[in-house]
Tab-separated table of C-alpha atoms in Angstrom:
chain	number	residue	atom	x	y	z
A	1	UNK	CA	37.735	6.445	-32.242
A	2	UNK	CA	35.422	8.457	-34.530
A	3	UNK	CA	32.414	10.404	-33.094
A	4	UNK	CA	30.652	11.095	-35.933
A	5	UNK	CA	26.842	9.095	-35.950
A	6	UNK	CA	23.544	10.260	-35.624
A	7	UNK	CA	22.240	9.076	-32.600
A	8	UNK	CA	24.357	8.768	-29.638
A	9	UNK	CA	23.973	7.613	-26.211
A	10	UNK	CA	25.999	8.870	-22.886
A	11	UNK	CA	25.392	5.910	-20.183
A	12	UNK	CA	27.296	7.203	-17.169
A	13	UNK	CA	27.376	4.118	-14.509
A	14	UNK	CA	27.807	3.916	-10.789
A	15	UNK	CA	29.480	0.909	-10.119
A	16	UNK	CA	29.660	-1.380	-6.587
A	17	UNK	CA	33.376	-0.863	-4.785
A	18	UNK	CA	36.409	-2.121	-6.913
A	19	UNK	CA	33.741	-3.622	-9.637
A	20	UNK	CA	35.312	-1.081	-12.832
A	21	UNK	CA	37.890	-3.155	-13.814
A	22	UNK	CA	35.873	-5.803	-13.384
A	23	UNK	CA	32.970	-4.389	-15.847
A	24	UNK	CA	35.954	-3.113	-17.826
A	25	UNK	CA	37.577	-6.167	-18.480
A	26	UNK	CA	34.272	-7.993	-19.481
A	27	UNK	CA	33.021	-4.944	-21.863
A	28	UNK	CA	36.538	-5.092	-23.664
A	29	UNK	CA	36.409	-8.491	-24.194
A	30	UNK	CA	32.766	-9.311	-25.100
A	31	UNK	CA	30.295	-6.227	-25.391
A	32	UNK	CA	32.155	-4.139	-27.698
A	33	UNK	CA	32.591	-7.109	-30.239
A	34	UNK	CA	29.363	-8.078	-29.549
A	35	UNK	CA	27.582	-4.713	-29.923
A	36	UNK	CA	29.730	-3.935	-33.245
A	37	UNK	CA	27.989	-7.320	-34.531
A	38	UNK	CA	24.236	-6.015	-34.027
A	39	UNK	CA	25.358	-2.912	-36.008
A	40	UNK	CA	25.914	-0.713	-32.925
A	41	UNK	CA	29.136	1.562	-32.642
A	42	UNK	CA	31.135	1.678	-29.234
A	43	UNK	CA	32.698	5.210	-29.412
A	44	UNK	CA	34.746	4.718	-26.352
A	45	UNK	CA	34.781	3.884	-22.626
A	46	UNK	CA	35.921	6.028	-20.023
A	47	UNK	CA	37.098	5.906	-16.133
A	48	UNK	CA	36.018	8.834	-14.066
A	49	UNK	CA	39.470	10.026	-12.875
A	50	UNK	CA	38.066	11.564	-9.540
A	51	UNK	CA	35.288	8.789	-9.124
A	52	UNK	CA	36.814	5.607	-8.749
A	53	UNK	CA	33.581	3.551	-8.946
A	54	UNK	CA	32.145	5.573	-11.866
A	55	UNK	CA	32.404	4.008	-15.863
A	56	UNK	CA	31.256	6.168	-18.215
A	57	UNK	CA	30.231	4.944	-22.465
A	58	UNK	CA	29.577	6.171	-25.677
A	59	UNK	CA	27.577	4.165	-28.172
A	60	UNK	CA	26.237	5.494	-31.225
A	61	UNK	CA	23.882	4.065	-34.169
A	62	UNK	CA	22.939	5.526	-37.406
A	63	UNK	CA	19.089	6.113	-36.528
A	64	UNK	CA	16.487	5.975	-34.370
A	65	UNK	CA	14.943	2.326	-36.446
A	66	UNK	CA	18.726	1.122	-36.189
A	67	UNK	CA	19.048	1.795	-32.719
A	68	UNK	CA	16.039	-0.331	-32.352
A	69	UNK	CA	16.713	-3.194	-34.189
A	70	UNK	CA	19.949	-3.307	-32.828
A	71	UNK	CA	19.421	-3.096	-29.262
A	72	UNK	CA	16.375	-5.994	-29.949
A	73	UNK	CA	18.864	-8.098	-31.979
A	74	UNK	CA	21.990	-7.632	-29.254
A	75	UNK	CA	20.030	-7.886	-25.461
A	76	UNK	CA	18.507	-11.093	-26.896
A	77	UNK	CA	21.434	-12.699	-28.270
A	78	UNK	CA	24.066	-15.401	-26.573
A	79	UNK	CA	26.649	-12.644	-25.900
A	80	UNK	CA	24.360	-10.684	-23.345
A	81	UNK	CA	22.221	-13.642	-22.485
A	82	UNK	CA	25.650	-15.419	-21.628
A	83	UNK	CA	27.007	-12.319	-19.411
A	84	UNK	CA	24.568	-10.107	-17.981
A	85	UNK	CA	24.041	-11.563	-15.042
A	86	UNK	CA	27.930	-11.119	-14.231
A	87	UNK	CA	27.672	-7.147	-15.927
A	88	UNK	CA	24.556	-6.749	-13.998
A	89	UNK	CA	26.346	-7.865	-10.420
A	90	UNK	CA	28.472	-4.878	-11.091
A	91	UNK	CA	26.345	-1.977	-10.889
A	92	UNK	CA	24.520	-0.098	-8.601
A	93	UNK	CA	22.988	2.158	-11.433
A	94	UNK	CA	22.712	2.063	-15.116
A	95	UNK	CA	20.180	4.399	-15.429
A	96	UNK	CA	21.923	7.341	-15.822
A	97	UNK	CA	21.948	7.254	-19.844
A	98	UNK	CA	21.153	10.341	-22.355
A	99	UNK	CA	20.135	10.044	-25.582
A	100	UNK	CA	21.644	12.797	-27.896
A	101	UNK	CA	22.078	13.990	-31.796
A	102	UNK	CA	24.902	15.664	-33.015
A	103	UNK	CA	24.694	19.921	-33.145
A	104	UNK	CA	23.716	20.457	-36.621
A	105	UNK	CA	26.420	22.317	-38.822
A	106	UNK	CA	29.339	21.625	-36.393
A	107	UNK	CA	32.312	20.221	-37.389
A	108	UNK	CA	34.580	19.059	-34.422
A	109	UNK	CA	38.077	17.127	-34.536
A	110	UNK	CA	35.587	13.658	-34.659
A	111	UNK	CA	38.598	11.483	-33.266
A	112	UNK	CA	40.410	10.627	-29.786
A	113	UNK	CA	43.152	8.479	-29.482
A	114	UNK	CA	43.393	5.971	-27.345
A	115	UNK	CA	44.060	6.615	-23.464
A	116	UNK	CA	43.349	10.350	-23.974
A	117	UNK	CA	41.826	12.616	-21.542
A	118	UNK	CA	38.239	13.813	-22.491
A	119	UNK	CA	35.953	16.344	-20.852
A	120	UNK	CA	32.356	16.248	-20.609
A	121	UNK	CA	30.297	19.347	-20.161
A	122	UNK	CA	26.498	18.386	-19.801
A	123	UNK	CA	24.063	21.572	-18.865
A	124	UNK	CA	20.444	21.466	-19.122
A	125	UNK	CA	18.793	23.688	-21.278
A	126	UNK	CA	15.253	24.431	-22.787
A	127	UNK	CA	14.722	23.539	-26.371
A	128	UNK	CA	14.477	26.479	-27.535
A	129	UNK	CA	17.293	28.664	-25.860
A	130	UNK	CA	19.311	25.704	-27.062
A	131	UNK	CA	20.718	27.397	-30.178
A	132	UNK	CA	21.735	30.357	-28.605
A	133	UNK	CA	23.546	28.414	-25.706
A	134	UNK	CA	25.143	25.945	-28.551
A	135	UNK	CA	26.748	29.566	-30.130
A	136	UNK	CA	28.131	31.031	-26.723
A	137	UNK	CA	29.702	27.507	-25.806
A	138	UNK	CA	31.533	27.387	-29.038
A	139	UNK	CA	32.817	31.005	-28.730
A	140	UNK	CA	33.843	30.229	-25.422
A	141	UNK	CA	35.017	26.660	-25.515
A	142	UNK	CA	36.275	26.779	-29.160
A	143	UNK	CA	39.350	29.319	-28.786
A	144	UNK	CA	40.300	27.962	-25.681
A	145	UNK	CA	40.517	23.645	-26.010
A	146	UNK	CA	39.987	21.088	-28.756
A	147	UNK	CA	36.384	20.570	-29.272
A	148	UNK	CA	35.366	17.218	-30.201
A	149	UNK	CA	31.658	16.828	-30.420
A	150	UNK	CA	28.843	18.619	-29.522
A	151	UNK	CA	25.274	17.103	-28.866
A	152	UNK	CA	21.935	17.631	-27.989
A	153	UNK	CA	18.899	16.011	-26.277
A	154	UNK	CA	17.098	13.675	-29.581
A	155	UNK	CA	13.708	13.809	-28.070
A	156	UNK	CA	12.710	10.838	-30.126
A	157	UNK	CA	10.560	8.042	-28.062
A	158	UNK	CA	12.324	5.322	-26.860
A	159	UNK	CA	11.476	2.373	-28.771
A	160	UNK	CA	13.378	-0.142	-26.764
A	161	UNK	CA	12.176	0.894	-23.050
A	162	UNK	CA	13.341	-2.162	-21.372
A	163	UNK	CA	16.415	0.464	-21.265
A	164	UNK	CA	15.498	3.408	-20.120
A	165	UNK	CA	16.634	7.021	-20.951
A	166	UNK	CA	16.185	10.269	-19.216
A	167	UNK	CA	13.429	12.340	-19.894
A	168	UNK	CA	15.439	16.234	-19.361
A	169	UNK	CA	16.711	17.784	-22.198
A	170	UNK	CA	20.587	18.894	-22.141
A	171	UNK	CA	23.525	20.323	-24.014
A	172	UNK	CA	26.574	17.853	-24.099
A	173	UNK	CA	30.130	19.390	-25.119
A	174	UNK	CA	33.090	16.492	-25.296
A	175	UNK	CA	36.735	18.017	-25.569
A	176	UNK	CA	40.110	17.642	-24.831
B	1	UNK	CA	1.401	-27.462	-10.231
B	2	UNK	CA	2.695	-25.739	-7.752
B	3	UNK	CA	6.326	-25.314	-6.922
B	4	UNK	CA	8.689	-22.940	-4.677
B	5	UNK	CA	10.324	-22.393	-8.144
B	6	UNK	CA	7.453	-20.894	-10.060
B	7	UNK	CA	8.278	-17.064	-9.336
B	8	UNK	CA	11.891	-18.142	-9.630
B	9	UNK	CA	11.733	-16.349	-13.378
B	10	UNK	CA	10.587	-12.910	-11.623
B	11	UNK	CA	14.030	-12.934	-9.784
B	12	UNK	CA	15.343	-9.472	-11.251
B	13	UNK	CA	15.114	-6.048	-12.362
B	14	UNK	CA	11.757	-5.121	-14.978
B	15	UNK	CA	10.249	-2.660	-16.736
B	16	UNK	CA	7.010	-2.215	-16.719
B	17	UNK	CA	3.901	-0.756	-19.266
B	18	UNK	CA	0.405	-0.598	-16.972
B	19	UNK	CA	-2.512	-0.273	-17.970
B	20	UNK	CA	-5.326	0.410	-15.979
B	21	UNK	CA	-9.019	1.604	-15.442
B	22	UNK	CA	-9.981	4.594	-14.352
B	23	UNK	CA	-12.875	3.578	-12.587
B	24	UNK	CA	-13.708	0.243	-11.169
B	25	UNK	CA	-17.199	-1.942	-11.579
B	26	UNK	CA	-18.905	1.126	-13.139
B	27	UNK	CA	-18.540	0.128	-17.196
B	28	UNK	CA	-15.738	2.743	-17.623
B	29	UNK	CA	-13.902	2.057	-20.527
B	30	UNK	CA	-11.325	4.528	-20.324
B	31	UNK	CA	-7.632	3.189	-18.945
B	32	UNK	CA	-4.409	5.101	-17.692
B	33	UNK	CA	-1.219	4.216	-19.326
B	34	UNK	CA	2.032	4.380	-17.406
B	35	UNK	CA	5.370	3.160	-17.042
B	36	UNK	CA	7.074	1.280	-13.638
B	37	UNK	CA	10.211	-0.136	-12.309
B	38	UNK	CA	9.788	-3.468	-10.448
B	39	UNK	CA	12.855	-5.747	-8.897
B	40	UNK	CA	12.453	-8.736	-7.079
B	41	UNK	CA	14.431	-11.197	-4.787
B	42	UNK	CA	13.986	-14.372	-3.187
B	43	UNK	CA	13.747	-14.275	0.488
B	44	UNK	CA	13.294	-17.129	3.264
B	45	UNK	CA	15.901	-19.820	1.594
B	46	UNK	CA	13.764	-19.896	-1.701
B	47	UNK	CA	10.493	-19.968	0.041
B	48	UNK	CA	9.193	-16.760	-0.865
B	49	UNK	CA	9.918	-13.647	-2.798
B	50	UNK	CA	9.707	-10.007	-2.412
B	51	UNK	CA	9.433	-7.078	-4.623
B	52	UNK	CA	8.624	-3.378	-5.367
B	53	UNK	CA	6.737	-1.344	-7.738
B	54	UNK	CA	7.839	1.983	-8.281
B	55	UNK	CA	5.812	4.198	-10.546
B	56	UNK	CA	7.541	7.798	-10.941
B	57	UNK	CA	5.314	8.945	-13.459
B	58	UNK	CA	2.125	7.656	-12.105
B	59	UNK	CA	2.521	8.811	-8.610
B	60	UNK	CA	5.930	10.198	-7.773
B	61	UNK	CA	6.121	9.372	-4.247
B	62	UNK	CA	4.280	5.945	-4.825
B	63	UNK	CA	6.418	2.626	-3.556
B	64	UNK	CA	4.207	-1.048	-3.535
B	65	UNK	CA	5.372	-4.137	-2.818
B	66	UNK	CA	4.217	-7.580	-2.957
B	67	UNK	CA	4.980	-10.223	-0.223
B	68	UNK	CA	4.655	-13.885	-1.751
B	69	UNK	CA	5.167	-17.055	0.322
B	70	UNK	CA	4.903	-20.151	-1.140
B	71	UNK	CA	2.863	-23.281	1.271
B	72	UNK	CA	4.504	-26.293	0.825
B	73	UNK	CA	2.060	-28.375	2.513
B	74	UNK	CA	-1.206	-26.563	0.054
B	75	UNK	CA	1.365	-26.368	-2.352
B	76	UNK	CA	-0.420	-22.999	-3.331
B	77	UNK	CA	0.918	-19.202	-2.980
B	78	UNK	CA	-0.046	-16.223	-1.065
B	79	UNK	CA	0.587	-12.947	-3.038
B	80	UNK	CA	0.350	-9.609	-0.196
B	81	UNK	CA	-0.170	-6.408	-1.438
B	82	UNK	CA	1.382	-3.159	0.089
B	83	UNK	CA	2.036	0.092	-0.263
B	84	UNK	CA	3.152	3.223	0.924
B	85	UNK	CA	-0.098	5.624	0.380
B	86	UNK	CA	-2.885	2.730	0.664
B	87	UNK	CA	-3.584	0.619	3.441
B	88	UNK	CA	-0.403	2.038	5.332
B	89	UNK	CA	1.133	0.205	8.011
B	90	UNK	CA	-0.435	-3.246	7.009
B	91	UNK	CA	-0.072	-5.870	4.615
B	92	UNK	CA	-3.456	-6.621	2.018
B	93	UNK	CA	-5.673	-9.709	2.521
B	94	UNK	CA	-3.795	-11.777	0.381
B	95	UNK	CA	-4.852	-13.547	-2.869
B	96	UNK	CA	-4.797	-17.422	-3.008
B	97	UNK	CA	-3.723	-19.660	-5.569
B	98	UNK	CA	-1.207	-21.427	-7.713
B	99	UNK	CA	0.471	-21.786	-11.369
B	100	UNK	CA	-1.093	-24.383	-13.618
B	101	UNK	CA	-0.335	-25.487	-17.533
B	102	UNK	CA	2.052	-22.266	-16.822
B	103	UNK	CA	-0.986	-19.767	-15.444
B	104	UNK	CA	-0.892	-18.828	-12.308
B	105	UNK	CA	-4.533	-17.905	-11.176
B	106	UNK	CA	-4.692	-15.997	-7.380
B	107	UNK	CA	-8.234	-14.857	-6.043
B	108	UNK	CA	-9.384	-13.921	-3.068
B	109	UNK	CA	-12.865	-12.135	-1.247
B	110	UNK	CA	-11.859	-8.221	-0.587
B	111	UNK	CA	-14.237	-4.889	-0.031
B	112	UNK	CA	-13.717	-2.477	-2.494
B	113	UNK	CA	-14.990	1.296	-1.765
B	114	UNK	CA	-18.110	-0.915	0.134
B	115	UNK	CA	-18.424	-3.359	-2.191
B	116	UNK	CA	-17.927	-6.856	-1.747
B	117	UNK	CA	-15.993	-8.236	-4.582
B	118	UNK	CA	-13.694	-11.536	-5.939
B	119	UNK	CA	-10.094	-10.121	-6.795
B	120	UNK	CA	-8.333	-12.167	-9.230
B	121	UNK	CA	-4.299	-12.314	-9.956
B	122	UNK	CA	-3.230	-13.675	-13.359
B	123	UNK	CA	0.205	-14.398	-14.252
B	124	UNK	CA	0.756	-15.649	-17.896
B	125	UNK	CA	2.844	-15.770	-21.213
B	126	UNK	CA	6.082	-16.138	-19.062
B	127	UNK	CA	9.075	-16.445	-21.076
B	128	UNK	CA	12.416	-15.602	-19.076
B	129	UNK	CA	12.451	-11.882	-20.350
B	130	UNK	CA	8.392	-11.467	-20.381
B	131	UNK	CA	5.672	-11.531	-18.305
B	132	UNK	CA	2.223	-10.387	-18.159
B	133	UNK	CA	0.118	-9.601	-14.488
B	134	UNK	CA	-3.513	-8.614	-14.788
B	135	UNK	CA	-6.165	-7.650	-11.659
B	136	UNK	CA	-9.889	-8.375	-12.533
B	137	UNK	CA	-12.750	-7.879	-9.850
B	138	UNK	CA	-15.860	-10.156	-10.354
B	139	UNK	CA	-18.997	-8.898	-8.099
B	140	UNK	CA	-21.465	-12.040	-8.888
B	141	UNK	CA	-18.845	-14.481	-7.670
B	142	UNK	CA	-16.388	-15.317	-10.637
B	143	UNK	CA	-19.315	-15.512	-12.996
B	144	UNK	CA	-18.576	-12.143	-14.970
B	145	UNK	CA	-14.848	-10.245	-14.473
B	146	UNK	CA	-13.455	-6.893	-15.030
B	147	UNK	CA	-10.214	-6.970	-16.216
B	148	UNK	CA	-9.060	-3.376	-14.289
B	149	UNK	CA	-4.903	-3.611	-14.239
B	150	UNK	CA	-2.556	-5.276	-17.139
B	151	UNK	CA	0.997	-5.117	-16.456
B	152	UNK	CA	3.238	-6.329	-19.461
B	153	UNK	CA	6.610	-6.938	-17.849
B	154	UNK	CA	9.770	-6.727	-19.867
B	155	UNK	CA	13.403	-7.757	-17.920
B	156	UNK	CA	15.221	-4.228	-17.720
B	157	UNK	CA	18.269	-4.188	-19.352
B	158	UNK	CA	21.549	-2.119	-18.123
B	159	UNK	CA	24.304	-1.922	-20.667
């Protein structure tokens, strides 16, 4: 798994009772092959080890006119068409999806293997104290655990709205 | 014509872009842009539909809904209007019509702010991810309308 891209999504899901495997077993064996296809990269998938009904997904793209394309090209192509309505009739919310840029300058251990444990550390910030709060996290987080990416609100508009993203800005930290 | 099947494509989750006027029948040009969330089901067996409209950055606190029932006898539709700020407690006179050459036209007679006016519905260029709504009023009886609300629907999308 590498986490190196430019623009990155975070989709955390809340999923209807016992639907994760479910979702799980249908992403692993359609959507990542499909996504890869329209020139999107699936950085991983996660389970929420304390929420049972909560999938969490990293997908990244190169740019903001990639992400576009790609999204257009995948949501209305036979691999969605053919299994959204089964993805769909496993969620309760999908909406819960940040759009992110890597911290400029930082230069984190980009890969996870599979089945490891990750950590994500989301805190809203302003804009502009977001430089300062990017330096204390490091100093803090850096000595302490392995981290492997750090990202930031792209404030970019959505081009493809039919999926929407949220509107506050945040700090992301992933790490071991 | 008219089926129990035509809203069947509406069945979902959308996204929506609105337009609409700022003022009504007074030659303002000058429209409101905005973004809303509508999902629909079918209720009564198939014989009628149901949805909302939520518009968080329009008006946060904001819900509509439209009631449609479909008359199998007038083979024709009756599209209710309802919300949660407007009109409270009641459902809208409702707007009449049906779907034809893939149009669906809906009017009916309404009072707006004391004026009597012809409301018109228009569903058209329905594909099974798009879908375009607009409102017009008409206050010399359908000869003249003012388009005042264009919703472009686009099915929402959640992976």
């Amino acid at each position: 798994m590498n986490l190196e891209s430019s623009i990155i999504e975070l989709r955390q899901y809340k999923l209807h009772q016992g639907q994760r495997d479910v979702l799980i077993e249908l992403f692993e064996r359609e959507f990542i092959i499909g996504q890869e296809k329209a020139g999107m990269h699936i950085i991983g998938q996660f389970q929420d080890l304390d929420k049972p009904n909560d999938f969490t997904w990293i997908r990244a793209f190169p740019n903001m006119v990639a992400r576009q394309e790609s999204l257009e090209y995948f949501y209305n192509g036979a691999v969605w068409q053919a299994h959204r309505e089964a993805a769909n009739a496993t969620m309760i919310d999908s909406d819960n999806v940040l759009l992110l840029k890597p911290v400029q300058g930082f230069s984190g251990q980009e890969k996870l293997a599979d089945n490891e444990k990750m950590l994500v550390f989301i805190i809203p910030v302003t804009p502009l104290r977001a430089s300062e709060l990017i330096e204390s996290c490091q100093k803090i987080l850096e000595p302490q655990v392995q981290i492997l990416a750090m990202y930031i609100t792209e404030t970019s508009a959505n081009t493809f709205p039919q999926l929407p993203i949220r509107d506050d800005f945040v700090f992301v930290a992933l790490h071991e | 014509m008219s089926t129990k099947h035509d809203f069947d494509f509406w069945f979902g989750m959308w996204v929506t872009e609105n337009k609409r006027l700022k003022k009504r029948l007074q030659g303002c040009t000058e429209w409101e842009t905005f973004q809303a969330v509508c999902t629909a089901v079918p209720i009564l067996g198939g014989m009628g539909n149901i949805d909302d409209f939520i518009a968080q950055d329009w008006k946060p606190d904001y819900i509509g809904m439209t009631l449609r029932l479909f008359n199998p006898s007038t083979k024709q539709w009756s599209l209710y209007w309802a919300s949660n700020q407007t009109s409270v407690g009641t459902l809208e006179p409702p707007v009449i019509g049906a779907f034809k050459d893939g149009v669906g036209i809906f009017e009916c007679d309404d009072i707006q702010e004391g004026q009597a006016v012809r409301v018109r519905f228009t569903w058209s260029e329905i594909t099974a991810n798009s879908a375009k709504w607009e409102q017009a009023f008409s206050t010399d009886n359908g000869a003249t309308w003012e388009i005042n609300w264009v919703m472009q629907h686009t099915r929402k999308e959640t992976l």
